[in-house]
Amino acid sequence: MKPSGLNVLVIDENRIRAAIIEEGLRDAGYDQITVIDEMRGLARRIADLNPDVIVIDLENPNRDMLESFFQISRAVKRPIAMFVDKSDEASIEAAVDAGVSAYIVDGLKQERVRPILKMAISRFNAFSRLNRELEETRGELENRKLIDRAKGLLMRSRGLSEDAAYALLRRTAMNQNRKIVEIAQSLLTAASLLDPGAEE
């Protein structure tokens, strides 16, 4: 997406520093920029604005302020570039754990805003892609476990081989125009209703 197509939210209590970021963004081709300088009700305002990217600038953040921003970061699932004047290892680790895409210490310079924002977006997209793949893999593993349990149930109750049990699940799924995992889940649910120990 071109810079001009992105909706960028700048969060900064210091209007002078916010102006530096905003000017750097405009010079870099971003034209949909919203600046928030009031921290009350921030999470709701972020949800209402639904930005594509968030830039947070904190002059002298204390631990409570950082933690509240990290909670927001976990909730909004957007690329976040955070500029701070000073930091420590614990804050950096907390930022990474919270999903902050770029955590820049003492680096607020107008000419650096664009490359840092581009890096934050790229890092966020890569991290999101990895998370999606991980969730898909977990889902596939759970589905595989359900199918294996259903096969085991069929093998015990009907005296089928593993291949025959899978073929029966597959044929039933095709006949009902459903997924094999749905048939497996239905079979396990029915078995647990008829005999609570049957699917173990």
PDB file of C-alpha atoms in Angstrom:
ATOM      1  CA  MET A   1       0.000   0.000   0.000  1.00  0.00           C
ATOM      2  CA  LYS A   2       1.265   3.489  -0.897  1.00  0.00           C
ATOM      3  CA  PRO A   3       2.027   5.816   2.005  1.00  0.00           C
ATOM      4  CA  SER A   4      -0.816   8.130   0.961  1.00  0.00           C
ATOM      5  CA  GLY A   5      -3.287   5.244   1.297  1.00  0.00           C
ATOM      6  CA  LEU A   6      -2.427   4.525   4.916  1.00  0.00           C
ATOM      7  CA  ASN A   7      -4.292   6.060   7.828  1.00  0.00           C
ATOM      8  CA  VAL A   8      -1.582   6.933  10.390  1.00  0.00           C
ATOM      9  CA  LEU A   9      -2.360   7.733  14.006  1.00  0.00           C
ATOM     10  CA  VAL A  10       0.227   9.731  15.971  1.00  0.00           C
ATOM     11  CA  ILE A  11      -0.055   9.619  19.760  1.00  0.00           C
ATOM     12  CA  ASP A  12       2.005  12.232  21.551  1.00  0.00           C
ATOM     13  CA  GLU A  13       1.245  14.476  24.529  1.00  0.00           C
ATOM     14  CA  ASN A  14       3.914  16.937  23.362  1.00  0.00           C
ATOM     15  CA  ARG A  15       2.536  18.957  20.450  1.00  0.00           C
ATOM     16  CA  ILE A  16       5.996  20.104  19.294  1.00  0.00           C
ATOM     17  CA  ARG A  17       7.282  16.537  19.019  1.00  0.00           C
ATOM     18  CA  ALA A  18       3.996  15.464  17.383  1.00  0.00           C
ATOM     19  CA  ALA A  19       4.504  18.195  14.779  1.00  0.00           C
ATOM     20  CA  ILE A  20       7.992  16.820  13.989  1.00  0.00           C
ATOM     21  CA  ILE A  21       6.529  13.351  13.406  1.00  0.00           C
ATOM     22  CA  GLU A  22       3.599  14.707  11.403  1.00  0.00           C
ATOM     23  CA  GLU A  23       5.907  16.777   9.175  1.00  0.00           C
ATOM     24  CA  GLY A  24       8.180  13.774   8.652  1.00  0.00           C
ATOM     25  CA  LEU A  25       5.155  11.683   7.667  1.00  0.00           C
ATOM     26  CA  ARG A  26       3.836  14.325   5.270  1.00  0.00           C
ATOM     27  CA  ASP A  27       7.293  14.712   3.686  1.00  0.00           C
ATOM     28  CA  ALA A  28       7.337  10.926   3.224  1.00  0.00           C
ATOM     29  CA  GLY A  29       4.015  10.970   1.343  1.00  0.00           C
ATOM     30  CA  TYR A  30       1.591  10.127   4.146  1.00  0.00           C
ATOM     31  CA  ASP A  31      -1.434  12.412   4.015  1.00  0.00           C
ATOM     32  CA  GLN A  32      -4.022  10.699   6.228  1.00  0.00           C
ATOM     33  CA  ILE A  33      -2.608  11.597   9.642  1.00  0.00           C
ATOM     34  CA  THR A  34      -4.493  11.995  12.906  1.00  0.00           C
ATOM     35  CA  VAL A  35      -2.741  13.334  16.011  1.00  0.00           C
ATOM     36  CA  ILE A  36      -3.980  12.541  19.526  1.00  0.00           C
ATOM     37  CA  ASP A  37      -2.429  14.443  22.412  1.00  0.00           C
ATOM     38  CA  GLU A  38      -4.904  13.457  25.133  1.00  0.00           C
ATOM     39  CA  MET A  39      -4.363  10.072  26.762  1.00  0.00           C
ATOM     40  CA  ARG A  40      -7.762   9.667  28.441  1.00  0.00           C
ATOM     41  CA  GLY A  41     -10.015   7.188  26.646  1.00  0.00           C
ATOM     42  CA  LEU A  42      -7.187   6.311  24.284  1.00  0.00           C
ATOM     43  CA  ALA A  43      -8.160   2.693  23.608  1.00  0.00           C
ATOM     44  CA  ARG A  44     -11.701   3.678  22.606  1.00  0.00           C
ATOM     45  CA  ARG A  45     -10.444   6.508  20.395  1.00  0.00           C
ATOM     46  CA  ILE A  46      -8.021   4.157  18.660  1.00  0.00           C
ATOM     47  CA  ALA A  47     -10.855   1.683  18.042  1.00  0.00           C
ATOM     48  CA  ASP A  48     -13.057   4.491  16.645  1.00  0.00           C
ATOM     49  CA  LEU A  49     -10.310   5.771  14.318  1.00  0.00           C
ATOM     50  CA  ASN A  50      -9.228   2.269  13.234  1.00  0.00           C
ATOM     51  CA  PRO A  51      -5.803   3.384  11.961  1.00  0.00           C
ATOM     52  CA  ASP A  52      -3.593   1.300   9.672  1.00  0.00           C
ATOM     53  CA  VAL A  53      -0.432   2.272  11.570  1.00  0.00           C
ATOM     54  CA  ILE A  54       0.195   3.824  14.996  1.00  0.00           C
ATOM     55  CA  VAL A  55       3.164   6.018  15.923  1.00  0.00           C
ATOM     56  CA  ILE A  56       3.605   6.579  19.656  1.00  0.00           C
ATOM     57  CA  ASP A  57       6.061   9.126  21.019  1.00  0.00           C
ATOM     58  CA  LEU A  58       6.818   9.178  24.744  1.00  0.00           C
ATOM     59  CA  GLU A  59       9.338  11.679  26.083  1.00  0.00           C
ATOM     60  CA  ASN A  60       9.931  10.255  29.551  1.00  0.00           C
ATOM     61  CA  PRO A  61       7.748   7.183  29.899  1.00  0.00           C
ATOM     62  CA  ASN A  62       7.261   5.663  33.313  1.00  0.00           C
ATOM     63  CA  ARG A  63       6.597   1.957  33.745  1.00  0.00           C
ATOM     64  CA  ASP A  64       2.809   2.397  34.191  1.00  0.00           C
ATOM     65  CA  MET A  65       2.538   4.505  31.034  1.00  0.00           C
ATOM     66  CA  LEU A  66       4.546   1.963  29.042  1.00  0.00           C
ATOM     67  CA  GLU A  67       2.434  -0.906  30.363  1.00  0.00           C
ATOM     68  CA  SER A  68      -0.795   0.840  29.354  1.00  0.00           C
ATOM     69  CA  PHE A  69       0.574   1.364  25.838  1.00  0.00           C
ATOM     70  CA  PHE A  70       1.723  -2.254  25.687  1.00  0.00           C
ATOM     71  CA  GLN A  71      -1.806  -3.381  26.615  1.00  0.00           C
ATOM     72  CA  ILE A  72      -3.180  -1.242  23.810  1.00  0.00           C
ATOM     73  CA  SER A  73      -0.598  -2.722  21.440  1.00  0.00           C
ATOM     74  CA  ARG A  74      -1.735  -6.248  22.284  1.00  0.00           C
ATOM     75  CA  ALA A  75      -5.365  -5.295  21.688  1.00  0.00           C
ATOM     76  CA  VAL A  76      -5.231  -3.282  18.455  1.00  0.00           C
ATOM     77  CA  LYS A  77      -3.192  -5.690  16.302  1.00  0.00           C
ATOM     78  CA  ARG A  78      -1.695  -2.950  14.131  1.00  0.00           C
ATOM     79  CA  PRO A  79       1.872  -1.970  13.253  1.00  0.00           C
ATOM     80  CA  ILE A  80       3.161   0.254  16.045  1.00  0.00           C
ATOM     81  CA  ALA A  81       6.309   2.361  16.012  1.00  0.00           C
ATOM     82  CA  MET A  82       7.187   3.645  19.466  1.00  0.00           C
ATOM     83  CA  PHE A  83       9.679   6.449  20.057  1.00  0.00           C
ATOM     84  CA  VAL A  84      11.006   6.890  23.604  1.00  0.00           C
ATOM     85  CA  ASP A  85      13.760   9.134  24.958  1.00  0.00           C
ATOM     86  CA  LYS A  86      15.094   6.578  27.418  1.00  0.00           C
ATOM     87  CA  SER A  87      14.572   2.926  28.128  1.00  0.00           C
ATOM     88  CA  ASP A  88      15.839  -0.140  29.935  1.00  0.00           C
ATOM     89  CA  GLU A  89      16.039  -3.827  29.079  1.00  0.00           C
ATOM     90  CA  ALA A  90      12.779  -4.683  30.820  1.00  0.00           C
ATOM     91  CA  SER A  91      10.885  -2.039  28.814  1.00  0.00           C
ATOM     92  CA  ILE A  92      12.399  -3.241  25.554  1.00  0.00           C
ATOM     93  CA  GLU A  93      11.442  -6.851  26.321  1.00  0.00           C
ATOM     94  CA  ALA A  94       7.939  -5.778  27.323  1.00  0.00           C
ATOM     95  CA  ALA A  95       7.596  -3.841  24.050  1.00  0.00           C
ATOM     96  CA  VAL A  96       8.624  -6.885  22.014  1.00  0.00           C
ATOM     97  CA  ASP A  97       6.247  -9.132  23.984  1.00  0.00           C
ATOM     98  CA  ALA A  98       3.423  -6.650  23.419  1.00  0.00           C
ATOM     99  CA  GLY A  99       3.971  -6.727  19.657  1.00  0.00           C
ATOM    100  CA  VAL A 100       5.427  -3.255  19.189  1.00  0.00           C
ATOM    101  CA  SER A 101       6.873  -3.402  15.683  1.00  0.00           C
ATOM    102  CA  ALA A 102       9.589  -0.778  16.146  1.00  0.00           C
ATOM    103  CA  TYR A 103      10.895   0.510  19.484  1.00  0.00           C
ATOM    104  CA  ILE A 104      13.242   3.428  18.921  1.00  0.00           C
ATOM    105  CA  VAL A 105      15.205   4.900  21.815  1.00  0.00           C
ATOM    106  CA  ASP A 106      16.372   8.505  21.438  1.00  0.00           C
ATOM    107  CA  GLY A 107      15.777   8.445  17.711  1.00  0.00           C
ATOM    108  CA  LEU A 108      13.090  11.029  16.963  1.00  0.00           C
ATOM    109  CA  LYS A 109      14.338  12.804  13.858  1.00  0.00           C
ATOM    110  CA  GLN A 110      12.085  13.932  11.055  1.00  0.00           C
ATOM    111  CA  GLU A 111      14.109  12.238   8.300  1.00  0.00           C
ATOM    112  CA  ARG A 112      14.042   8.887  10.136  1.00  0.00           C
ATOM    113  CA  VAL A 113      10.242   8.691  10.472  1.00  0.00           C
ATOM    114  CA  ARG A 114       9.548   7.168   7.044  1.00  0.00           C
ATOM    115  CA  PRO A 115      12.141   4.353   7.084  1.00  0.00           C
ATOM    116  CA  ILE A 116      11.224   3.466  10.657  1.00  0.00           C
ATOM    117  CA  LEU A 117       7.528   3.356   9.783  1.00  0.00           C
ATOM    118  CA  LYS A 118       8.190   1.226   6.695  1.00  0.00           C
ATOM    119  CA  MET A 119      10.246  -1.172   8.808  1.00  0.00           C
ATOM    120  CA  ALA A 120       7.514  -1.320  11.473  1.00  0.00           C
ATOM    121  CA  ILE A 121       4.889  -2.173   8.845  1.00  0.00           C
ATOM    122  CA  SER A 122       7.111  -4.837   7.254  1.00  0.00           C
ATOM    123  CA  ARG A 123       7.954  -6.374  10.609  1.00  0.00           C
ATOM    124  CA  PHE A 124       4.292  -6.355  11.663  1.00  0.00           C
ATOM    125  CA  ASN A 125       3.228  -8.028   8.393  1.00  0.00           C
ATOM    126  CA  ALA A 126       5.917 -10.707   8.747  1.00  0.00           C
ATOM    127  CA  PHE A 127       4.948 -11.341  12.377  1.00  0.00           C
ATOM    128  CA  SER A 128       1.233 -11.482  11.460  1.00  0.00           C
ATOM    129  CA  ARG A 129       1.964 -13.942   8.661  1.00  0.00           C
ATOM    130  CA  LEU A 130       3.899 -16.171  11.078  1.00  0.00           C
ATOM    131  CA  ASN A 131       1.061 -15.989  13.599  1.00  0.00           C
ATOM    132  CA  ARG A 132      -1.507 -16.956  10.940  1.00  0.00           C
ATOM    133  CA  GLU A 133       0.632 -19.888   9.830  1.00  0.00           C
ATOM    134  CA  LEU A 134       1.065 -20.987  13.435  1.00  0.00           C
ATOM    135  CA  GLU A 135      -2.694 -20.829  14.065  1.00  0.00           C
ATOM    136  CA  GLU A 136      -3.388 -22.752  10.843  1.00  0.00           C
ATOM    137  CA  THR A 137      -0.869 -25.416  11.858  1.00  0.00           C
ATOM    138  CA  ARG A 138      -2.401 -25.669  15.323  1.00  0.00           C
ATOM    139  CA  GLY A 139      -5.852 -26.003  13.769  1.00  0.00           C
ATOM    140  CA  GLU A 140      -4.658 -28.706  11.411  1.00  0.00           C
ATOM    141  CA  LEU A 141      -3.060 -30.573  14.312  1.00  0.00           C
ATOM    142  CA  GLU A 142      -6.278 -30.365  16.344  1.00  0.00           C
ATOM    143  CA  ASN A 143      -8.251 -31.602  13.337  1.00  0.00           C
ATOM    144  CA  ARG A 144      -5.794 -34.469  12.878  1.00  0.00           C
ATOM    145  CA  LYS A 145      -6.224 -35.436  16.547  1.00  0.00           C
ATOM    146  CA  LEU A 146     -10.030 -35.430  16.218  1.00  0.00           C
ATOM    147  CA  ILE A 147      -9.855 -37.597  13.107  1.00  0.00           C
ATOM    148  CA  ASP A 148      -7.437 -40.017  14.794  1.00  0.00           C
ATOM    149  CA  ARG A 149      -9.721 -40.308  17.833  1.00  0.00           C
ATOM    150  CA  ALA A 150     -12.724 -40.953  15.573  1.00  0.00           C
ATOM    151  CA  LYS A 151     -10.764 -43.584  13.636  1.00  0.00           C
ATOM    152  CA  GLY A 152      -9.823 -45.257  16.914  1.00  0.00           C
ATOM    153  CA  LEU A 153     -13.457 -45.289  17.995  1.00  0.00           C
ATOM    154  CA  LEU A 154     -14.532 -46.871  14.702  1.00  0.00           C
ATOM    155  CA  MET A 155     -11.693 -49.416  14.874  1.00  0.00           C
ATOM    156  CA  ARG A 156     -12.761 -50.515  18.385  1.00  0.00           C
ATOM    157  CA  SER A 157     -16.524 -50.417  17.896  1.00  0.00           C
ATOM    158  CA  ARG A 158     -16.722 -51.887  14.392  1.00  0.00           C
ATOM    159  CA  GLY A 159     -13.528 -53.929  14.256  1.00  0.00           C
ATOM    160  CA  LEU A 160     -12.158 -51.962  11.290  1.00  0.00           C
ATOM    161  CA  SER A 161      -8.559 -51.447  10.265  1.00  0.00           C
ATOM    162  CA  GLU A 162      -7.177 -47.912  10.418  1.00  0.00           C
ATOM    163  CA  ASP A 163      -7.435 -47.531   6.632  1.00  0.00           C
ATOM    164  CA  ALA A 164     -11.012 -48.842   6.605  1.00  0.00           C
ATOM    165  CA  ALA A 165     -12.000 -46.498   9.458  1.00  0.00           C
ATOM    166  CA  TYR A 166     -10.551 -43.510   7.594  1.00  0.00           C
ATOM    167  CA  ALA A 167     -12.258 -44.608   4.357  1.00  0.00           C
ATOM    168  CA  LEU A 168     -15.603 -44.788   6.208  1.00  0.00           C
ATOM    169  CA  LEU A 169     -15.116 -41.273   7.627  1.00  0.00           C
ATOM    170  CA  ARG A 170     -14.128 -39.988   4.186  1.00  0.00           C
ATOM    171  CA  ARG A 171     -17.054 -41.677   2.395  1.00  0.00           C
ATOM    172  CA  THR A 172     -19.517 -40.345   4.995  1.00  0.00           C
ATOM    173  CA  ALA A 173     -18.100 -36.829   4.638  1.00  0.00           C
ATOM    174  CA  MET A 174     -18.421 -36.983   0.856  1.00  0.00           C
ATOM    175  CA  ASN A 175     -21.990 -38.327   1.045  1.00  0.00           C
ATOM    176  CA  GLN A 176     -23.008 -35.548   3.425  1.00  0.00           C
ATOM    177  CA  ASN A 177     -20.966 -32.864   1.641  1.00  0.00           C
ATOM    178  CA  ARG A 178     -19.104 -32.083   4.875  1.00  0.00           C
ATOM    179  CA  LYS A 179     -15.499 -32.060   5.974  1.00  0.00           C
ATOM    180  CA  ILE A 180     -13.980 -35.205   7.452  1.00  0.00           C
ATOM    181  CA  VAL A 181     -13.190 -33.342  10.672  1.00  0.00           C
ATOM    182  CA  GLU A 182     -16.876 -32.382  11.023  1.00  0.00           C
ATOM    183  CA  ILE A 183     -17.902 -36.033  10.686  1.00  0.00           C
ATOM    184  CA  ALA A 184     -15.206 -37.024  13.187  1.00  0.00           C
ATOM    185  CA  GLN A 185     -16.444 -34.415  15.674  1.00  0.00           C
ATOM    186  CA  SER A 186     -20.056 -35.523  15.238  1.00  0.00           C
ATOM    187  CA  LEU A 187     -19.080 -39.158  15.761  1.00  0.00           C
ATOM    188  CA  LEU A 188     -17.110 -38.347  18.920  1.00  0.00           C
ATOM    189  CA  THR A 189     -19.937 -36.192  20.277  1.00  0.00           C
ATOM    190  CA  ALA A 190     -22.519 -38.916  19.629  1.00  0.00           C
ATOM    191  CA  ALA A 191     -20.274 -41.541  21.210  1.00  0.00           C
ATOM    192  CA  SER A 192     -19.766 -39.443  24.323  1.00  0.00           C
ATOM    193  CA  LEU A 193     -23.536 -38.970  24.666  1.00  0.00           C
ATOM    194  CA  LEU A 194     -24.227 -42.700  24.281  1.00  0.00           C
ATOM    195  CA  ASP A 195     -21.302 -43.905  26.362  1.00  0.00           C
ATOM    196  CA  PRO A 196     -19.232 -41.262  28.177  1.00  0.00           C
ATOM    197  CA  GLY A 197     -16.182 -43.565  28.206  1.00  0.00           C
ATOM    198  CA  ALA A 198     -16.462 -44.641  24.552  1.00  0.00           C
ATOM    199  CA  GLU A 199     -14.260 -41.990  22.945  1.00  0.00           C
ATOM    200  CA  GLU A 200     -11.356 -42.265  25.385  1.00  0.00           C
TER     201      GLU A 200
END
